[in-house]
Amino acid sequence: MKAPKLAAIVCAAALSVGTTTSALAETARVAVSQIVEHPALDAARNGLLDGLIAKGYTQGENLDFKYQTAQGNPAIAVQIARQYVGEQPDVLVGIATPSAQALAAATRDVPVIFTAVTDPVGAKLVKNMDAPSGNVTGLSDLSPVAQHVALAKELLPNLSSIGVVYNPGEANAVTLVELLKEAAEQHGIKVVEGTALKSADVQSAAQVVATQSDVIYAPTDNTVASAIDGLVAAANSAGKPVIGGSTSYTPNGAVVALGFDYYSVGVQTADYVAAVLEGKPISSLPAKVAEGSDLAVNRAAAKKLGLEVPASILDRASRIVD
């Protein structure tokens, strides 16, 4: 991770009241379950660990930080959850909806902090974002889908159709597609859907969708994220640009993307974990949408497709890949 970002976090922690020496005296046991490895979720996990380090927790000294990935398989996420609950850690952290759901279903006693979850209420992790009543709370990464549609329209003023590939088995993905339909309808834009139950299906689904749409929208769907290269390749073969719901997609060839800095989301998640380790009850920690978003542009990807990215987009971009 970039040193300035971590340095800023460390400085901020040093200036804050922080965690007391006595609270850090014993080893804090934090067990993390992540549904699949891809850049956005990996960044969230790295941010979480760095955020805990900034608060005075050191792996091997006063922190036992465990991590496992479910390799995109919800059944494995359930196995990981059961294993972790049996070990009785101080805090469980679920990165992405399926892993968070598995942890929440496995225990009513161990605190569960979720992060990078699109719709915590729809995923039945919490009933009320403002007042979690059980053992679960955390951060949502609900995508600004309406802004994504507006961005696609800004890139392609004559846009009439948007293609999307998603996993209907992921509650977060279903929510995003519903939001996409609502936003597209306001602009008179047709949505062309393709489904992929596993990563290996993404490219073939994208090939079909790309022939029927003007642009491909890549949502923050974990199945799509783990196969983003295949989706971009399919779109580009049809001469169609990809609009990303995560800025982590731009290095893979998405022309423009608007989304969270997932490292920062991880750092914000560390605030929840530290609060629980300090003895604060879940009921005092409202679930909320993470703060901050970035606009990224890949001009090389645009040039490959013969597209000119408007100055209005470039002027707002926080990151540009040439």
Tab-separated table of C-alpha atoms in Angstrom:
chain	number	residue	atom	x	y	z
A	1	MET	CA	0.000	0.000	0.000
A	2	LYS	CA	1.086	3.555	-0.501
A	3	ALA	CA	3.207	4.801	2.384
A	4	PRO	CA	1.633	8.290	2.569
A	5	LYS	CA	-1.823	6.784	3.092
A	6	LEU	CA	-0.651	4.524	5.926
A	7	ALA	CA	1.452	7.326	7.387
A	8	ALA	CA	-1.592	9.568	7.472
A	9	ILE	CA	-3.558	6.853	9.255
A	10	VAL	CA	-0.792	6.319	11.802
A	11	CYS	CA	-0.534	10.060	12.457
A	12	ALA	CA	-4.282	10.326	12.885
A	13	ALA	CA	-4.254	7.424	15.328
A	14	ALA	CA	-1.436	9.019	17.303
A	15	LEU	CA	-3.402	12.261	17.634
A	16	SER	CA	-6.648	10.530	18.644
A	17	VAL	CA	-7.547	9.231	22.060
A	18	GLY	CA	-6.986	5.785	20.654
A	19	THR	CA	-6.972	2.469	22.442
A	20	THR	CA	-5.786	2.374	26.005
A	21	THR	CA	-2.636	0.489	26.959
A	22	SER	CA	-4.627	-1.865	29.169
A	23	ALA	CA	-7.036	-2.654	26.306
A	24	LEU	CA	-4.101	-3.728	24.161
A	25	ALA	CA	-2.420	-5.788	26.879
A	26	GLU	CA	-4.041	-9.082	25.825
A	27	THR	CA	-3.905	-10.630	22.375
A	28	ALA	CA	-6.883	-9.630	20.247
A	29	ARG	CA	-8.156	-12.491	18.095
A	30	VAL	CA	-9.614	-11.347	14.780
A	31	ALA	CA	-10.789	-13.912	12.215
A	32	VAL	CA	-11.468	-12.719	8.661
A	33	SER	CA	-13.465	-14.569	6.007
A	34	GLN	CA	-13.376	-13.245	2.431
A	35	ILE	CA	-15.582	-14.685	-0.295
A	36	VAL	CA	-12.986	-14.486	-3.077
A	37	GLU	CA	-9.656	-12.872	-3.842
A	38	HIS	CA	-9.799	-9.906	-6.202
A	39	PRO	CA	-8.186	-6.435	-6.039
A	40	ALA	CA	-11.058	-4.574	-4.347
A	41	LEU	CA	-11.650	-7.104	-1.567
A	42	ASP	CA	-7.915	-7.679	-1.092
A	43	ALA	CA	-7.477	-3.920	-0.673
A	44	ALA	CA	-10.240	-3.891	1.957
A	45	ARG	CA	-8.485	-6.656	3.887
A	46	ASN	CA	-5.127	-4.853	3.688
A	47	GLY	CA	-6.764	-1.630	4.845
A	48	LEU	CA	-8.356	-3.465	7.768
A	49	LEU	CA	-5.024	-4.858	8.937
A	50	ASP	CA	-3.196	-1.561	8.466
A	51	GLY	CA	-6.004	0.243	10.281
A	52	LEU	CA	-5.600	-2.101	13.257
A	53	ILE	CA	-1.827	-1.611	13.197
A	54	ALA	CA	-2.378	2.142	13.293
A	55	LYS	CA	-4.479	1.647	16.420
A	56	GLY	CA	-1.676	-0.149	18.212
A	57	TYR	CA	-2.322	-3.780	17.302
A	58	THR	CA	0.693	-5.750	16.052
A	59	GLN	CA	0.439	-9.181	14.475
A	60	GLY	CA	2.327	-11.744	16.556
A	61	GLU	CA	2.390	-9.492	19.632
A	62	ASN	CA	-1.059	-8.325	20.736
A	63	LEU	CA	-2.936	-9.342	17.583
A	64	ASP	CA	-3.822	-12.758	16.171
A	65	PHE	CA	-5.155	-11.888	12.694
A	66	LYS	CA	-6.428	-14.922	10.766
A	67	TYR	CA	-7.661	-14.879	7.180
A	68	GLN	CA	-9.273	-17.400	4.832
A	69	THR	CA	-10.886	-17.096	1.407
A	70	ALA	CA	-13.868	-19.129	0.230
A	71	GLN	CA	-12.604	-19.104	-3.379
A	72	GLY	CA	-15.955	-17.748	-4.551
A	73	ASN	CA	-17.882	-20.682	-3.092
A	74	PRO	CA	-20.631	-19.895	-0.523
A	75	ALA	CA	-20.487	-23.495	0.756
A	76	ILE	CA	-16.823	-23.028	1.642
A	77	ALA	CA	-17.726	-19.731	3.312
A	78	VAL	CA	-20.105	-21.691	5.565
A	79	GLN	CA	-17.329	-24.167	6.442
A	80	ILE	CA	-14.953	-21.316	7.293
A	81	ALA	CA	-17.612	-19.689	9.465
A	82	ARG	CA	-18.217	-22.877	11.445
A	83	GLN	CA	-14.490	-23.385	11.953
A	84	TYR	CA	-13.983	-19.828	13.144
A	85	VAL	CA	-16.951	-19.888	15.529
A	86	GLY	CA	-15.565	-23.079	17.067
A	87	GLU	CA	-12.325	-21.218	17.768
A	88	GLN	CA	-14.238	-18.418	19.567
A	89	PRO	CA	-12.290	-15.347	18.353
A	90	ASP	CA	-12.987	-11.893	19.779
A	91	VAL	CA	-14.308	-10.550	16.481
A	92	LEU	CA	-15.358	-12.107	13.177
A	93	VAL	CA	-15.031	-10.041	9.990
A	94	GLY	CA	-16.908	-10.943	6.812
A	95	ILE	CA	-15.616	-9.345	3.627
A	96	ALA	CA	-18.431	-9.292	1.009
A	97	THR	CA	-22.012	-10.439	1.363
A	98	PRO	CA	-21.784	-14.277	1.166
A	99	SER	CA	-19.001	-14.473	3.752
A	100	ALA	CA	-20.756	-12.023	6.072
A	101	GLN	CA	-24.007	-13.997	5.773
A	102	ALA	CA	-22.213	-17.250	6.580
A	103	LEU	CA	-20.617	-15.762	9.699
A	104	ALA	CA	-23.866	-14.174	10.881
A	105	ALA	CA	-25.730	-17.473	10.442
A	106	ALA	CA	-23.077	-19.386	12.375
A	107	THR	CA	-23.234	-17.457	15.665
A	108	ARG	CA	-25.410	-15.233	17.792
A	109	ASP	CA	-22.676	-14.679	20.379
A	110	VAL	CA	-19.420	-13.682	18.664
A	111	PRO	CA	-19.492	-10.104	17.278
A	112	VAL	CA	-19.583	-10.045	13.465
A	113	ILE	CA	-18.376	-7.005	11.511
A	114	PHE	CA	-19.239	-6.980	7.815
A	115	THR	CA	-17.588	-4.876	5.140
A	116	ALA	CA	-17.966	-4.434	1.372
A	117	VAL	CA	-21.623	-5.524	1.622
A	118	THR	CA	-23.964	-3.833	-0.834
A	119	ASP	CA	-27.313	-4.176	0.927
A	120	PRO	CA	-27.007	-5.260	4.598
A	121	VAL	CA	-30.776	-5.077	5.160
A	122	GLY	CA	-31.638	-6.967	1.977
A	123	ALA	CA	-28.977	-9.563	2.857
A	124	LYS	CA	-30.703	-9.906	6.274
A	125	LEU	CA	-27.535	-9.035	8.163
A	126	VAL	CA	-29.278	-6.213	10.036
A	127	LYS	CA	-32.923	-5.205	10.301
A	128	ASN	CA	-32.135	-1.552	10.893
A	129	MET	CA	-28.900	0.138	9.774
A	130	ASP	CA	-29.166	2.800	12.475
A	131	ALA	CA	-29.848	0.432	15.343
A	132	PRO	CA	-28.372	-3.068	14.954
A	133	SER	CA	-30.030	-5.263	17.564
A	134	GLY	CA	-28.047	-8.491	17.303
A	135	ASN	CA	-24.351	-9.305	17.101
A	136	VAL	CA	-23.824	-7.914	13.584
A	137	THR	CA	-22.927	-4.476	12.214
A	138	GLY	CA	-20.500	-2.952	9.724
A	139	LEU	CA	-20.026	-1.087	6.481
A	140	SER	CA	-21.942	-1.094	3.217
A	141	ASP	CA	-20.327	-0.368	-0.139
A	142	LEU	CA	-23.604	0.360	-1.900
A	143	SER	CA	-22.590	1.517	-5.358
A	144	PRO	CA	-23.830	4.880	-6.671
A	145	VAL	CA	-25.527	3.101	-9.587
A	146	ALA	CA	-27.462	6.152	-10.747
A	147	GLN	CA	-24.144	7.980	-11.079
A	148	HIS	CA	-22.748	5.048	-13.071
A	149	VAL	CA	-25.594	5.297	-15.579
A	150	ALA	CA	-25.110	9.059	-15.843
A	151	LEU	CA	-21.385	8.469	-16.384
A	152	ALA	CA	-22.094	5.988	-19.191
A	153	LYS	CA	-24.426	8.537	-20.796
A	154	GLU	CA	-21.742	11.216	-20.473
A	155	LEU	CA	-19.196	8.945	-22.180
A	156	LEU	CA	-21.655	7.900	-24.917
A	157	PRO	CA	-24.322	10.621	-25.378
A	158	ASN	CA	-26.306	8.447	-27.830
A	159	LEU	CA	-26.381	5.496	-25.437
A	160	SER	CA	-29.572	3.439	-25.777
A	161	SER	CA	-28.692	0.151	-24.045
A	162	ILE	CA	-26.519	-1.081	-21.184
A	163	GLY	CA	-25.467	-4.701	-20.806
A	164	VAL	CA	-24.786	-6.240	-17.406
A	165	VAL	CA	-23.515	-9.640	-16.303
A	166	TYR	CA	-24.169	-10.701	-12.719
A	167	ASN	CA	-24.572	-13.671	-10.407
A	168	PRO	CA	-28.276	-14.024	-9.454
A	169	GLY	CA	-27.156	-16.102	-6.482
A	170	GLU	CA	-25.532	-13.060	-4.864
A	171	ALA	CA	-28.044	-10.883	-3.006
A	172	ASN	CA	-25.814	-7.844	-3.499
A	173	ALA	CA	-25.710	-8.371	-7.268
A	174	VAL	CA	-29.495	-8.674	-7.521
A	175	THR	CA	-29.869	-5.386	-5.640
A	176	LEU	CA	-27.419	-3.652	-7.969
A	177	VAL	CA	-29.204	-4.829	-11.107
A	178	GLU	CA	-32.535	-3.581	-9.740
A	179	LEU	CA	-30.948	-0.189	-9.064
A	180	LEU	CA	-29.463	-0.257	-12.571
A	181	LYS	CA	-32.875	-0.860	-14.129
A	182	GLU	CA	-34.417	2.000	-12.144
A	183	ALA	CA	-31.664	4.444	-13.103
A	184	ALA	CA	-31.595	3.360	-16.760
A	185	GLU	CA	-35.361	3.731	-17.091
A	186	GLN	CA	-35.093	7.393	-16.090
A	187	HIS	CA	-32.810	7.950	-19.085
A	188	GLY	CA	-34.850	5.806	-21.461
A	189	ILE	CA	-32.043	3.248	-21.620
A	190	LYS	CA	-32.664	-0.486	-22.094
A	191	VAL	CA	-30.878	-2.963	-19.786
A	192	VAL	CA	-29.675	-6.253	-21.298
A	193	GLU	CA	-29.011	-8.914	-18.657
A	194	GLY	CA	-26.684	-11.888	-18.658
A	195	THR	CA	-26.175	-14.259	-15.731
A	196	ALA	CA	-23.104	-16.108	-14.485
A	197	LEU	CA	-23.305	-18.460	-11.512
A	198	LYS	CA	-19.529	-18.883	-11.425
A	199	SER	CA	-16.445	-17.015	-12.600
A	200	ALA	CA	-15.921	-19.361	-15.545
A	201	ASP	CA	-19.313	-18.285	-16.959
A	202	VAL	CA	-18.636	-14.539	-16.979
A	203	GLN	CA	-16.800	-14.222	-20.298
A	204	SER	CA	-19.288	-16.285	-22.309
A	205	ALA	CA	-22.226	-14.387	-20.783
A	206	ALA	CA	-20.498	-11.082	-21.586
A	207	GLN	CA	-19.964	-12.161	-25.202
A	208	VAL	CA	-23.722	-12.559	-25.665
A	209	VAL	CA	-24.629	-9.363	-23.833
A	210	ALA	CA	-22.017	-7.306	-25.698
A	211	THR	CA	-23.670	-8.043	-29.052
A	212	GLN	CA	-26.964	-6.582	-27.794
A	213	SER	CA	-25.829	-3.451	-25.960
A	214	ASP	CA	-23.821	-0.245	-26.435
A	215	VAL	CA	-21.779	-0.563	-23.262
A	216	ILE	CA	-21.116	-3.190	-20.590
A	217	TYR	CA	-21.608	-2.267	-16.929
A	218	ALA	CA	-19.396	-4.229	-14.518
A	219	PRO	CA	-21.039	-4.119	-11.066
A	220	THR	CA	-19.408	-4.838	-7.715
A	221	ASP	CA	-20.500	-8.440	-8.037
A	222	ASN	CA	-17.852	-10.782	-6.599
A	223	THR	CA	-18.269	-13.339	-9.391
A	224	VAL	CA	-17.786	-10.646	-12.039
A	225	ALA	CA	-14.883	-9.043	-10.156
A	226	SER	CA	-13.001	-12.334	-10.015
A	227	ALA	CA	-13.337	-12.672	-13.816
A	228	ILE	CA	-13.096	-9.027	-14.856
A	229	ASP	CA	-10.374	-9.740	-17.450
A	230	GLY	CA	-12.710	-12.105	-19.292
A	231	LEU	CA	-15.574	-9.624	-19.199
A	232	VAL	CA	-13.388	-6.817	-20.578
A	233	ALA	CA	-12.003	-9.098	-23.287
A	234	ALA	CA	-15.519	-10.070	-24.384
A	235	ALA	CA	-16.674	-6.448	-24.439
A	236	ASN	CA	-13.630	-5.261	-26.367
A	237	SER	CA	-13.988	-8.047	-28.923
A	238	ALA	CA	-17.407	-6.594	-29.695
A	239	GLY	CA	-16.001	-3.069	-29.725
A	240	LYS	CA	-17.892	-2.086	-26.575
A	241	PRO	CA	-16.469	-0.161	-23.596
A	242	VAL	CA	-16.781	-1.288	-19.982
A	243	ILE	CA	-18.073	1.046	-17.267
A	244	GLY	CA	-16.901	-0.084	-13.831
A	245	GLY	CA	-18.711	0.001	-10.525
A	246	SER	CA	-15.284	-0.306	-8.877
A	247	THR	CA	-12.149	1.688	-9.695
A	248	SER	CA	-10.170	-1.545	-9.337
A	249	TYR	CA	-11.543	-2.467	-12.790
A	250	THR	CA	-9.740	0.314	-14.677
A	251	PRO	CA	-6.292	-1.356	-14.705
A	252	ASN	CA	-8.037	-4.368	-16.277
A	253	GLY	CA	-9.443	-2.257	-19.114
A	254	ALA	CA	-12.623	-0.571	-17.923
A	255	VAL	CA	-12.701	2.799	-19.708
A	256	VAL	CA	-14.207	4.699	-16.773
A	257	ALA	CA	-15.130	3.623	-13.253
A	258	LEU	CA	-16.629	5.269	-10.223
A	259	GLY	CA	-16.410	3.578	-6.867
A	260	PHE	CA	-14.912	3.278	-3.428
A	261	ASP	CA	-11.275	3.244	-2.492
A	262	TYR	CA	-11.509	-0.201	-0.894
A	263	TYR	CA	-8.304	0.240	1.077
A	264	SER	CA	-10.026	3.182	2.791
A	265	VAL	CA	-13.135	1.026	3.323
A	266	GLY	CA	-10.905	-1.493	5.111
A	267	VAL	CA	-9.401	1.219	7.298
A	268	GLN	CA	-12.901	2.391	8.222
A	269	THR	CA	-13.780	-1.220	9.073
A	270	ALA	CA	-10.876	-1.292	11.524
A	271	ASP	CA	-12.701	1.377	13.533
A	272	TYR	CA	-15.559	-1.065	14.120
A	273	VAL	CA	-13.260	-3.958	14.986
A	274	ALA	CA	-11.233	-1.850	17.422
A	275	ALA	CA	-14.410	-0.550	19.061
A	276	VAL	CA	-15.617	-4.110	19.692
A	277	LEU	CA	-12.196	-5.128	21.023
A	278	GLU	CA	-12.431	-2.188	23.424
A	279	GLY	CA	-15.707	-3.556	24.762
A	280	LYS	CA	-18.296	-1.442	22.965
A	281	PRO	CA	-21.588	-3.278	22.300
A	282	ILE	CA	-22.771	-3.831	18.742
A	283	SER	CA	-25.931	-1.845	19.515
A	284	SER	CA	-23.791	1.284	19.938
A	285	LEU	CA	-22.237	0.885	16.480
A	286	PRO	CA	-24.727	1.779	13.702
A	287	ALA	CA	-24.171	0.166	10.322
A	288	LYS	CA	-23.490	2.721	7.600
A	289	VAL	CA	-22.350	3.264	4.018
A	290	ALA	CA	-18.586	3.729	3.752
A	291	GLU	CA	-17.251	7.189	3.018
A	292	GLY	CA	-15.456	8.387	-0.096
A	293	SER	CA	-15.416	7.547	-3.799
A	294	ASP	CA	-13.046	7.888	-6.742
A	295	LEU	CA	-13.473	8.444	-10.473
A	296	ALA	CA	-10.881	6.604	-12.536
A	297	VAL	CA	-10.252	6.736	-16.296
A	298	ASN	CA	-8.264	4.404	-18.543
A	299	ARG	CA	-7.445	6.503	-21.630
A	300	ALA	CA	-5.446	3.675	-23.183
A	301	ALA	CA	-8.521	1.424	-23.072
A	302	ALA	CA	-10.630	4.206	-24.591
A	303	LYS	CA	-8.109	4.782	-27.378
A	304	LYS	CA	-8.089	1.066	-28.183
A	305	LEU	CA	-11.824	1.338	-28.853
A	306	GLY	CA	-11.527	4.618	-30.746
A	307	LEU	CA	-13.279	6.548	-27.969
A	308	GLU	CA	-12.539	10.076	-26.822
A	309	VAL	CA	-13.112	10.519	-23.090
A	310	PRO	CA	-14.880	13.881	-22.612
A	311	ALA	CA	-12.976	16.640	-20.822
A	312	SER	CA	-15.850	16.863	-18.335
A	313	ILE	CA	-14.951	13.347	-17.129
A	314	LEU	CA	-11.182	13.845	-17.234
A	315	ASP	CA	-11.438	17.044	-15.208
A	316	ARG	CA	-13.204	15.184	-12.377
A	317	ALA	CA	-11.007	12.092	-12.442
A	318	SER	CA	-8.937	11.318	-9.383
A	319	ARG	CA	-6.926	8.728	-11.318
A	320	ILE	CA	-6.045	8.497	-15.020
A	321	VAL	CA	-4.352	5.502	-16.643
A	322	ASP	CA	-2.611	6.237	-19.953
